[in-house]
């Protein structure tokens, strides 16, 4: 049985690659992430295909531009029917509010379910050294909490953040705020290029709402078995 707290990242660049993953996982997965690599290569048909398969869609395009441009961008994306859409918190409160207003207005006009907006806080590829090199003044965790609070105040539905910050975000933003965490690595998987990582159970215990997992599943010799092991661990934490 699929657990919709698990989102599998489709980190491929072709429809055939995506279809192979979705077919190999079958009914064991109900939620997929379409990111820049796949969406820029294949466009809207990626979302339509997943919907035809009865799957939920996390459209992770990390919009970041002036408020008017991002507002028009999310308005255009609303018609696709994705369940989750991302933009960068670093765009600021005016940009985030413009996006939230645009999504609400567009969904009402189109008569479709409103996609939930998530603000990307600090990418999980950052460690302290890389963060300092970019001019980060606050510690990473402090900056993540600051951005999460700002996202909530600006009308977003949640954030994308490292599992290491999930507990602090939950405490700061309350029980209904959506926290989606990449950087999930079960015990059987390599860490790859992720720096701030956690196991599935630990992330959920700390307050994460949904977990994004890519290579530990999609590059596994037995992908469905990898999903089974992850869900088994997830189910030790009550929904």
PDB file of N, CA and C in Angstrom, residues 167-203:
ATOM      1  N   UNK A 167      11.908  20.003  13.214  1.00  0.00           N
ATOM      2  CA  UNK A 167      11.367  20.157  14.568  1.00  0.00           C
ATOM      3  C   UNK A 167      11.224  21.631  14.937  1.00  0.00           C
ATOM      4  N   UNK A 168      12.235  22.420  14.596  1.00  0.00           N
ATOM      5  CA  UNK A 168      12.187  23.847  14.911  1.00  0.00           C
ATOM      6  C   UNK A 168      11.081  24.554  14.119  1.00  0.00           C
ATOM      7  N   UNK A 169      10.908  24.166  12.864  1.00  0.00           N
ATOM      8  CA  UNK A 169       9.848  24.762  12.044  1.00  0.00           C
ATOM      9  C   UNK A 169       8.480  24.405  12.615  1.00  0.00           C
ATOM     10  N   UNK A 170       8.322  23.153  13.003  1.00  0.00           N
ATOM     11  CA  UNK A 170       7.025  22.725  13.554  1.00  0.00           C
ATOM     12  C   UNK A 170       6.707  23.525  14.815  1.00  0.00           C
ATOM     13  N   UNK A 171       7.690  23.715  15.651  1.00  0.00           N
ATOM     14  CA  UNK A 171       7.473  24.484  16.879  1.00  0.00           C
ATOM     15  C   UNK A 171       7.140  25.945  16.569  1.00  0.00           C
ATOM     16  N   UNK A 172       7.770  26.499  15.548  1.00  0.00           N
ATOM     17  CA  UNK A 172       7.601  27.915  15.230  1.00  0.00           C
ATOM     18  C   UNK A 172       6.334  28.196  14.435  1.00  0.00           C
ATOM     19  N   UNK A 173       5.902  27.242  13.609  1.00  0.00           N
ATOM     20  CA  UNK A 173       4.820  27.517  12.647  1.00  0.00           C
ATOM     21  C   UNK A 173       3.534  26.743  12.901  1.00  0.00           C
ATOM     22  N   UNK A 174       3.517  25.853  13.888  1.00  0.00           N
ATOM     23  CA  UNK A 174       2.276  25.201  14.258  1.00  0.00           C
ATOM     24  C   UNK A 174       1.990  23.894  13.543  1.00  0.00           C
ATOM     25  N   UNK A 175       0.927  23.207  13.964  1.00  0.00           N
ATOM     26  CA  UNK A 175       0.644  21.843  13.500  1.00  0.00           C
ATOM     27  C   UNK A 175       0.135  21.734  12.071  1.00  0.00           C
ATOM     28  N   UNK A 176      -0.417  22.803  11.518  1.00  0.00           N
ATOM     29  CA  UNK A 176      -1.029  22.715  10.187  1.00  0.00           C
ATOM     30  C   UNK A 176      -0.108  23.155   9.060  1.00  0.00           C
ATOM     31  N   UNK A 177       1.053  23.635   9.397  1.00  0.00           N
ATOM     32  CA  UNK A 177       1.999  24.121   8.392  1.00  0.00           C
ATOM     33  C   UNK A 177       2.672  22.918   7.737  1.00  0.00           C
ATOM     34  N   UNK A 178       2.705  22.909   6.404  1.00  0.00           N
ATOM     35  CA  UNK A 178       3.252  21.773   5.666  1.00  0.00           C
ATOM     36  C   UNK A 178       4.781  21.865   5.619  1.00  0.00           C
ATOM     37  N   UNK A 179       5.440  20.786   5.981  1.00  0.00           N
ATOM     38  CA  UNK A 179       6.903  20.731   5.945  1.00  0.00           C
ATOM     39  C   UNK A 179       7.313  19.548   5.074  1.00  0.00           C
ATOM     40  N   UNK A 180       7.878  19.850   3.911  1.00  0.00           N
ATOM     41  CA  UNK A 180       8.330  18.812   2.986  1.00  0.00           C
ATOM     42  C   UNK A 180       9.845  18.746   3.057  1.00  0.00           C
ATOM     43  N   UNK A 181      10.367  17.570   3.298  1.00  0.00           N
ATOM     44  CA  UNK A 181      11.805  17.428   3.541  1.00  0.00           C
ATOM     45  C   UNK A 181      12.487  16.522   2.515  1.00  0.00           C
ATOM     46  N   UNK A 182      13.374  17.117   1.697  1.00  0.00           N
ATOM     47  CA  UNK A 182      14.318  16.294   0.943  1.00  0.00           C
ATOM     48  C   UNK A 182      15.459  15.911   1.879  1.00  0.00           C
ATOM     49  N   UNK A 183      16.510  15.347   1.336  1.00  0.00           N
ATOM     50  CA  UNK A 183      17.627  14.949   2.196  1.00  0.00           C
ATOM     51  C   UNK A 183      17.281  13.763   3.073  1.00  0.00           C
ATOM     52  N   UNK A 184      16.374  12.911   2.593  1.00  0.00           N
ATOM     53  CA  UNK A 184      16.005  11.709   3.348  1.00  0.00           C
ATOM     54  C   UNK A 184      16.837  10.545   2.838  1.00  0.00           C
ATOM     55  N   UNK A 185      17.552   9.937   3.733  1.00  0.00           N
ATOM     56  CA  UNK A 185      18.394   8.804   3.371  1.00  0.00           C
ATOM     57  C   UNK A 185      18.168   7.649   4.338  1.00  0.00           C
ATOM     58  N   UNK A 186      17.484   6.604   3.884  1.00  0.00           N
ATOM     59  CA  UNK A 186      17.332   5.417   4.732  1.00  0.00           C
ATOM     60  C   UNK A 186      18.691   4.769   4.987  1.00  0.00           C
ATOM     61  N   UNK A 187      18.736   3.868   5.932  1.00  0.00           N
ATOM     62  CA  UNK A 187      20.018   3.302   6.374  1.00  0.00           C
ATOM     63  C   UNK A 187      20.750   2.555   5.275  1.00  0.00           C
ATOM     64  N   UNK A 188      20.012   2.061   4.267  1.00  0.00           N
ATOM     65  CA  UNK A 188      20.655   1.263   3.227  1.00  0.00           C
ATOM     66  C   UNK A 188      21.217   2.112   2.084  1.00  0.00           C
ATOM     67  N   UNK A 189      21.070   3.451   2.143  1.00  0.00           N
ATOM     68  CA  UNK A 189      21.394   4.296   0.999  1.00  0.00           C
ATOM     69  C   UNK A 189      22.623   5.158   1.239  1.00  0.00           C
ATOM     70  N   UNK A 190      23.272   5.564   0.137  1.00  0.00           N
ATOM     71  CA  UNK A 190      24.405   6.493   0.192  1.00  0.00           C
ATOM     72  C   UNK A 190      23.886   7.917   0.362  1.00  0.00           C
ATOM     73  N   UNK A 191      24.727   8.789   0.929  1.00  0.00           N
ATOM     74  CA  UNK A 191      24.300  10.172   1.145  1.00  0.00           C
ATOM     75  C   UNK A 191      24.388  11.018  -0.118  1.00  0.00           C
ATOM     76  N   UNK A 192      25.224  10.637  -1.098  1.00  0.00           N
ATOM     77  CA  UNK A 192      25.417  11.393  -2.334  1.00  0.00           C
ATOM     78  C   UNK A 192      25.781  12.842  -2.033  1.00  0.00           C
ATOM     79  N   UNK A 193      25.139  13.818  -2.735  1.00  0.00           N
ATOM     80  CA  UNK A 193      25.537  15.218  -2.561  1.00  0.00           C
ATOM     81  C   UNK A 193      24.730  15.957  -1.506  1.00  0.00           C
ATOM     82  N   UNK A 194      23.878  15.260  -0.786  1.00  0.00           N
ATOM     83  CA  UNK A 194      23.112  15.897   0.282  1.00  0.00           C
ATOM     84  C   UNK A 194      23.983  16.005   1.524  1.00  0.00           C
ATOM     85  N   UNK A 195      23.876  17.147   2.217  1.00  0.00           N
ATOM     86  CA  UNK A 195      24.696  17.374   3.404  1.00  0.00           C
ATOM     87  C   UNK A 195      23.878  17.244   4.694  1.00  0.00           C
ATOM     88  N   UNK A 196      22.712  17.866   4.717  1.00  0.00           N
ATOM     89  CA  UNK A 196      21.892  17.899   5.935  1.00  0.00           C
ATOM     90  C   UNK A 196      20.775  16.876   5.776  1.00  0.00           C
ATOM     91  N   UNK A 197      21.023  15.663   6.259  1.00  0.00           N
ATOM     92  CA  UNK A 197      20.152  14.528   5.962  1.00  0.00           C
ATOM     93  C   UNK A 197      19.621  13.878   7.242  1.00  0.00           C
ATOM     94  N   UNK A 198      18.643  12.969   7.049  1.00  0.00           N
ATOM     95  CA  UNK A 198      18.043  12.259   8.171  1.00  0.00           C
ATOM     96  C   UNK A 198      17.364  11.000   7.645  1.00  0.00           C
ATOM     97  N   UNK A 199      17.032  10.091   8.550  1.00  0.00           N
ATOM     98  CA  UNK A 199      16.288   8.896   8.171  1.00  0.00           C
ATOM     99  C   UNK A 199      14.798   9.229   8.075  1.00  0.00           C
ATOM    100  N   UNK A 200      14.020   8.395   7.377  1.00  0.00           N
ATOM    101  CA  UNK A 200      12.581   8.652   7.259  1.00  0.00           C
ATOM    102  C   UNK A 200      11.868   8.788   8.604  1.00  0.00           C
ATOM    103  N   UNK A 201      12.106   7.869   9.507  1.00  0.00           N
ATOM    104  CA  UNK A 201      11.412   7.902  10.803  1.00  0.00           C
ATOM    105  C   UNK A 201      11.792   9.131  11.608  1.00  0.00           C
ATOM    106  N   UNK A 202      13.079   9.458  11.618  1.00  0.00           N
ATOM    107  CA  UNK A 202      13.522  10.622  12.391  1.00  0.00           C
ATOM    108  C   UNK A 202      12.898  11.906  11.867  1.00  0.00           C
ATOM    109  N   UNK A 203      12.827  12.038  10.542  1.00  0.00           N
ATOM    110  CA  UNK A 203      12.253  13.248   9.948  1.00  0.00           C
ATOM    111  C   UNK A 203      10.782  13.392  10.322  1.00  0.00           C
TER     112      UNK A 203
END
